[in-house]
Amino acid sequence: MESIGHSVVDAHAHTVPLALLEEVARRSDLDGVSARKLERGWAIEFPGAGPTVVAPFLSKSELREEYRTRTGIDGQLLSPWDGVLPAPGMSAADARSWAHRVNEAVLAEAGGAGPGTLAVVALDDPEQAAKDLESAVVHDGMAGLVFSTNPVHCHDLADRRLDPLWAAVEGLGVPVLVHPPSIGPAAQGLPDSAEFANAYCRLVDTTFGFARLILSGALDRFPGLRLITVHGGGFLPYQGGRLDGAHRSERLSSYPIDRDRPSDYLCDLYFDTVTMTPDAIRYLVDTVGSEQVLLGTDFPFPLGDPQPVERVREAGLAADVTTAVLGGNLDRLLTRNARA
């Protein structure tokens, strides 16, 4: 792969291509999925689940162009919104077909512009998912994988059933953007927390997901994984010492890992800048290293920072570090493909 050639690049941007929704609406029961146009946006329904509303800003490419112009972003690594990932109620055949359909639609939406697109895979059979990812990357030119902190058909990110997929990701040398689910209850172990779902509960999902992944030894078995954590990594980078303490002295001490402390693995992960404040971005860089932080926007959701590029520039980082965070790090991440 050649350099993506953009100076300011967003690593965390969502889309649901309008063409995909229109195709589903035209064709009855496509992969078990149905869709209908609403006064504002669309309703899409998966087997075994109620309808999910797709807000209009997720499907309007002109809004994305206006946003990039307004905020000074040259390109975006596009991810299918996790609300359209294959659902647990789908048959294995429908889930694979739907994943391929979503990938094709996002590739067409990007049109070869920007740093690339991230693929989705069906997880009914992780070994087949590994093959599907390889096809999406090698044959279709997709840049990596978007994945849920609560993957369907798996207990969590630490589930050993995922080992064939992690092995494929490592072999391909592509990044995985790991995102908490936007549909359904967040942080299900926290009672009466629904109103805080987007404020804090999604961060809890990310924190628990990656803590379990680290403690499972997955990063020891697959040291070449390039995992991007969104929303600044949840609470993990800012409370890594507490995880270390629990691993040293409490129930978490039963989890064997190769390194001295769980927080020693933070420098192997990548973190976006969706932390909302310059101070948090600066702390993140100081904690995990300047090469591990990527500009992120959470586009097009209004909860994201309205001026993400300015927030990085206000963080008081050295000029070369600012350049790296705004695009150089993602450029390096995407061009270190093992098959390049």
mmCIF file of C-alpha atoms in Angstrom, residues 129-285:
data_model
loop_
_atom_site.group_PDB
_atom_site.id
_atom_site.type_symbol
_atom_site.label_atom_id
_atom_site.label_comp_id
_atom_site.label_asym_id
_atom_site.label_seq_id
_atom_site.Cartn_x
_atom_site.Cartn_y
_atom_site.Cartn_z
ATOM 1 C CA ALA A 129 -14.990 -14.959 9.391
ATOM 2 C CA ALA A 130 -11.189 -15.019 9.138
ATOM 3 C CA LYS A 131 -11.429 -16.130 5.501
ATOM 4 C CA ASP A 132 -14.062 -13.495 4.762
ATOM 5 C CA LEU A 133 -11.857 -10.789 6.243
ATOM 6 C CA GLU A 134 -8.905 -11.926 4.145
ATOM 7 C CA SER A 135 -11.064 -11.726 1.028
ATOM 8 C CA ALA A 136 -12.313 -8.249 1.967
ATOM 9 C CA VAL A 137 -8.765 -6.986 2.504
ATOM 10 C CA VAL A 138 -6.811 -8.812 -0.209
ATOM 11 C CA HIS A 139 -9.400 -8.940 -3.000
ATOM 12 C CA ASP A 140 -11.656 -5.963 -2.263
ATOM 13 C CA GLY A 141 -9.025 -3.580 -0.888
ATOM 14 C CA MET A 142 -10.658 -2.835 2.451
ATOM 15 C CA ALA A 143 -8.348 -1.333 5.081
ATOM 16 C CA GLY A 144 -9.242 -3.387 8.149
ATOM 17 C CA LEU A 145 -12.103 -4.489 10.380
ATOM 18 C CA VAL A 146 -14.710 -2.800 12.564
ATOM 19 C CA PHE A 147 -15.706 -4.921 15.551
ATOM 20 C CA SER A 148 -17.978 -4.721 18.584
ATOM 21 C CA THR A 149 -16.819 -4.783 22.202
ATOM 22 C CA ASN A 150 -19.767 -7.195 22.644
ATOM 23 C CA PRO A 151 -19.330 -9.483 19.599
ATOM 24 C CA VAL A 152 -22.356 -11.597 18.686
ATOM 25 C CA HIS A 153 -22.170 -15.336 19.388
ATOM 26 C CA CYS A 154 -19.221 -14.726 21.733
ATOM 27 C CA HIS A 155 -19.051 -14.141 25.470
ATOM 28 C CA ASP A 156 -16.818 -11.070 25.103
ATOM 29 C CA LEU A 157 -13.633 -9.899 23.364
ATOM 30 C CA ALA A 158 -11.637 -12.456 25.371
ATOM 31 C CA ASP A 159 -13.604 -15.436 23.999
ATOM 32 C CA ARG A 160 -11.122 -18.007 22.661
ATOM 33 C CA ARG A 161 -13.514 -18.700 19.790
ATOM 34 C CA LEU A 162 -12.177 -15.471 18.278
ATOM 35 C CA ASP A 163 -8.579 -16.743 18.067
ATOM 36 C CA PRO A 164 -8.818 -17.696 14.353
ATOM 37 C CA LEU A 165 -10.018 -14.179 13.540
ATOM 38 C CA TRP A 166 -7.294 -12.526 15.659
ATOM 39 C CA ALA A 167 -4.722 -14.720 13.904
ATOM 40 C CA ALA A 168 -6.014 -13.572 10.511
ATOM 41 C CA VAL A 169 -5.980 -9.923 11.559
ATOM 42 C CA GLU A 170 -2.397 -10.268 12.782
ATOM 43 C CA GLY A 171 -1.312 -12.009 9.584
ATOM 44 C CA LEU A 172 -2.932 -9.403 7.364
ATOM 45 C CA GLY A 173 -1.374 -6.580 9.362
ATOM 46 C CA VAL A 174 -4.554 -4.504 9.329
ATOM 47 C CA PRO A 175 -6.140 -2.463 12.133
ATOM 48 C CA VAL A 176 -9.345 -3.306 13.981
ATOM 49 C CA LEU A 177 -11.516 -0.468 15.248
ATOM 50 C CA VAL A 178 -13.325 -1.844 18.311
ATOM 51 C CA HIS A 179 -16.537 0.029 19.088
ATOM 52 C CA PRO A 180 -19.136 -0.386 21.860
ATOM 53 C CA PRO A 181 -22.604 -1.266 20.576
ATOM 54 C CA SER A 182 -24.878 1.660 19.827
ATOM 55 C CA ILE A 183 -28.058 -0.430 19.813
ATOM 56 C CA GLY A 184 -29.465 -2.038 22.943
ATOM 57 C CA PRO A 185 -28.577 -1.393 26.575
ATOM 58 C CA ALA A 186 -25.053 -0.195 27.291
ATOM 59 C CA ALA A 187 -23.124 -1.355 30.346
ATOM 60 C CA GLN A 188 -25.814 -3.886 31.131
ATOM 61 C CA GLY A 189 -24.382 -4.571 34.593
ATOM 62 C CA LEU A 190 -25.133 -1.022 35.750
ATOM 63 C CA PRO A 191 -28.750 -0.649 36.924
ATOM 64 C CA ASP A 192 -30.810 2.434 36.132
ATOM 65 C CA SER A 193 -28.119 3.807 33.820
ATOM 66 C CA ALA A 194 -30.016 4.133 30.524
ATOM 67 C CA GLU A 195 -29.926 7.928 30.473
ATOM 68 C CA PHE A 196 -26.132 7.800 30.771
ATOM 69 C CA ALA A 197 -25.727 5.346 27.876
ATOM 70 C CA ASN A 198 -23.837 7.698 25.570
ATOM 71 C CA ALA A 199 -22.329 9.850 28.289
ATOM 72 C CA TYR A 200 -20.553 7.081 30.209
ATOM 73 C CA CYS A 201 -21.974 3.591 29.676
ATOM 74 C CA ARG A 202 -20.428 3.067 26.240
ATOM 75 C CA LEU A 203 -17.102 3.931 27.879
ATOM 76 C CA VAL A 204 -17.740 1.216 30.456
ATOM 77 C CA ASP A 205 -18.289 -1.300 27.640
ATOM 78 C CA THR A 206 -14.944 -0.349 26.096
ATOM 79 C CA THR A 207 -13.133 -0.403 29.450
ATOM 80 C CA PHE A 208 -14.428 -3.844 30.445
ATOM 81 C CA GLY A 209 -13.948 -5.242 26.957
ATOM 82 C CA PHE A 210 -10.297 -4.299 26.708
ATOM 83 C CA ALA A 211 -9.504 -5.122 30.331
ATOM 84 C CA ARG A 212 -10.825 -8.642 29.753
ATOM 85 C CA LEU A 213 -8.953 -8.898 26.457
ATOM 86 C CA ILE A 214 -5.663 -7.939 28.117
ATOM 87 C CA LEU A 215 -6.173 -10.284 31.071
ATOM 88 C CA SER A 216 -7.101 -13.170 28.746
ATOM 89 C CA GLY A 217 -3.577 -13.190 27.311
ATOM 90 C CA ALA A 218 -4.832 -12.453 23.770
ATOM 91 C CA LEU A 219 -2.208 -9.743 23.317
ATOM 92 C CA ASP A 220 0.451 -12.254 24.368
ATOM 93 C CA ARG A 221 -0.807 -14.842 21.868
ATOM 94 C CA PHE A 222 -1.215 -12.246 19.110
ATOM 95 C CA PRO A 223 1.343 -9.505 19.790
ATOM 96 C CA GLY A 224 0.947 -8.057 16.297
ATOM 97 C CA LEU A 225 -2.680 -7.015 16.764
ATOM 98 C CA ARG A 226 -3.370 -3.360 15.959
ATOM 99 C CA LEU A 227 -6.487 -2.530 17.907
ATOM 100 C CA ILE A 228 -8.027 0.956 17.897
ATOM 101 C CA THR A 229 -10.038 1.842 20.995
ATOM 102 C CA VAL A 230 -12.591 4.606 20.552
ATOM 103 C CA HIS A 231 -13.712 7.423 22.844
ATOM 104 C CA GLY A 232 -10.160 7.736 24.153
ATOM 105 C CA GLY A 233 -10.148 4.123 25.382
ATOM 106 C CA GLY A 234 -13.020 4.551 27.817
ATOM 107 C CA PHE A 235 -11.641 4.757 31.362
ATOM 108 C CA LEU A 236 -8.786 2.319 30.828
ATOM 109 C CA PRO A 237 -5.842 4.688 30.153
ATOM 110 C CA TYR A 238 -6.855 6.996 32.978
ATOM 111 C CA GLN A 239 -7.361 4.256 35.590
ATOM 112 C CA GLY A 240 -4.723 1.755 34.451
ATOM 113 C CA GLY A 241 -3.096 1.820 37.862
ATOM 114 C CA ARG A 242 -6.298 0.592 39.479
ATOM 115 C CA LEU A 243 -6.415 -2.380 37.107
ATOM 116 C CA ASP A 244 -2.779 -3.072 37.997
ATOM 117 C CA GLY A 245 -3.630 -3.007 41.683
ATOM 118 C CA ALA A 246 -6.526 -5.421 41.257
ATOM 119 C CA HIS A 247 -4.330 -7.763 39.232
ATOM 120 C CA ARG A 248 -1.630 -7.608 41.902
ATOM 121 C CA SER A 249 -3.741 -8.103 44.987
ATOM 122 C CA GLU A 250 -7.312 -9.165 44.277
ATOM 123 C CA ARG A 251 -9.400 -11.633 42.260
ATOM 124 C CA LEU A 252 -7.902 -10.500 38.972
ATOM 125 C CA SER A 253 -4.539 -11.902 40.086
ATOM 126 C CA SER A 254 -5.683 -15.314 38.831
ATOM 127 C CA TYR A 255 -5.324 -14.129 35.231
ATOM 128 C CA PRO A 256 -1.823 -14.993 33.918
ATOM 129 C CA ILE A 257 -0.199 -12.488 31.551
ATOM 130 C CA ASP A 258 3.354 -12.332 30.254
ATOM 131 C CA ARG A 259 4.062 -8.770 31.378
ATOM 132 C CA ASP A 260 4.318 -7.448 34.912
ATOM 133 C CA ARG A 261 1.188 -5.297 34.841
ATOM 134 C CA PRO A 262 -1.963 -5.075 32.684
ATOM 135 C CA SER A 263 -1.219 -1.410 31.995
ATOM 136 C CA ASP A 264 2.012 -2.468 30.280
ATOM 137 C CA TYR A 265 -0.155 -3.431 27.294
ATOM 138 C CA LEU A 266 -1.645 0.030 26.816
ATOM 139 C CA CYS A 267 1.293 1.101 24.676
ATOM 140 C CA ASP A 268 0.346 -1.638 22.168
ATOM 141 C CA LEU A 269 -3.172 -0.260 21.643
ATOM 142 C CA TYR A 270 -4.261 2.736 19.594
ATOM 143 C CA PHE A 271 -6.593 5.385 21.008
ATOM 144 C CA ASP A 272 -8.695 8.015 19.283
ATOM 145 C CA THR A 273 -8.975 11.606 20.497
ATOM 146 C CA VAL A 274 -12.721 11.564 21.237
ATOM 147 C CA THR A 275 -12.069 12.682 24.810
ATOM 148 C CA MET A 276 -13.567 16.181 24.369
ATOM 149 C CA THR A 277 -10.800 18.205 26.063
ATOM 150 C CA PRO A 278 -7.215 19.200 25.206
ATOM 151 C CA ASP A 279 -6.045 18.153 28.691
ATOM 152 C CA ALA A 280 -7.354 14.616 28.194
ATOM 153 C CA ILE A 281 -5.680 14.353 24.785
ATOM 154 C CA ARG A 282 -2.371 15.517 26.251
ATOM 155 C CA TYR A 283 -2.668 13.025 29.122
ATOM 156 C CA LEU A 284 -3.451 10.240 26.664
ATOM 157 C CA VAL A 285 -0.344 11.032 24.605
#
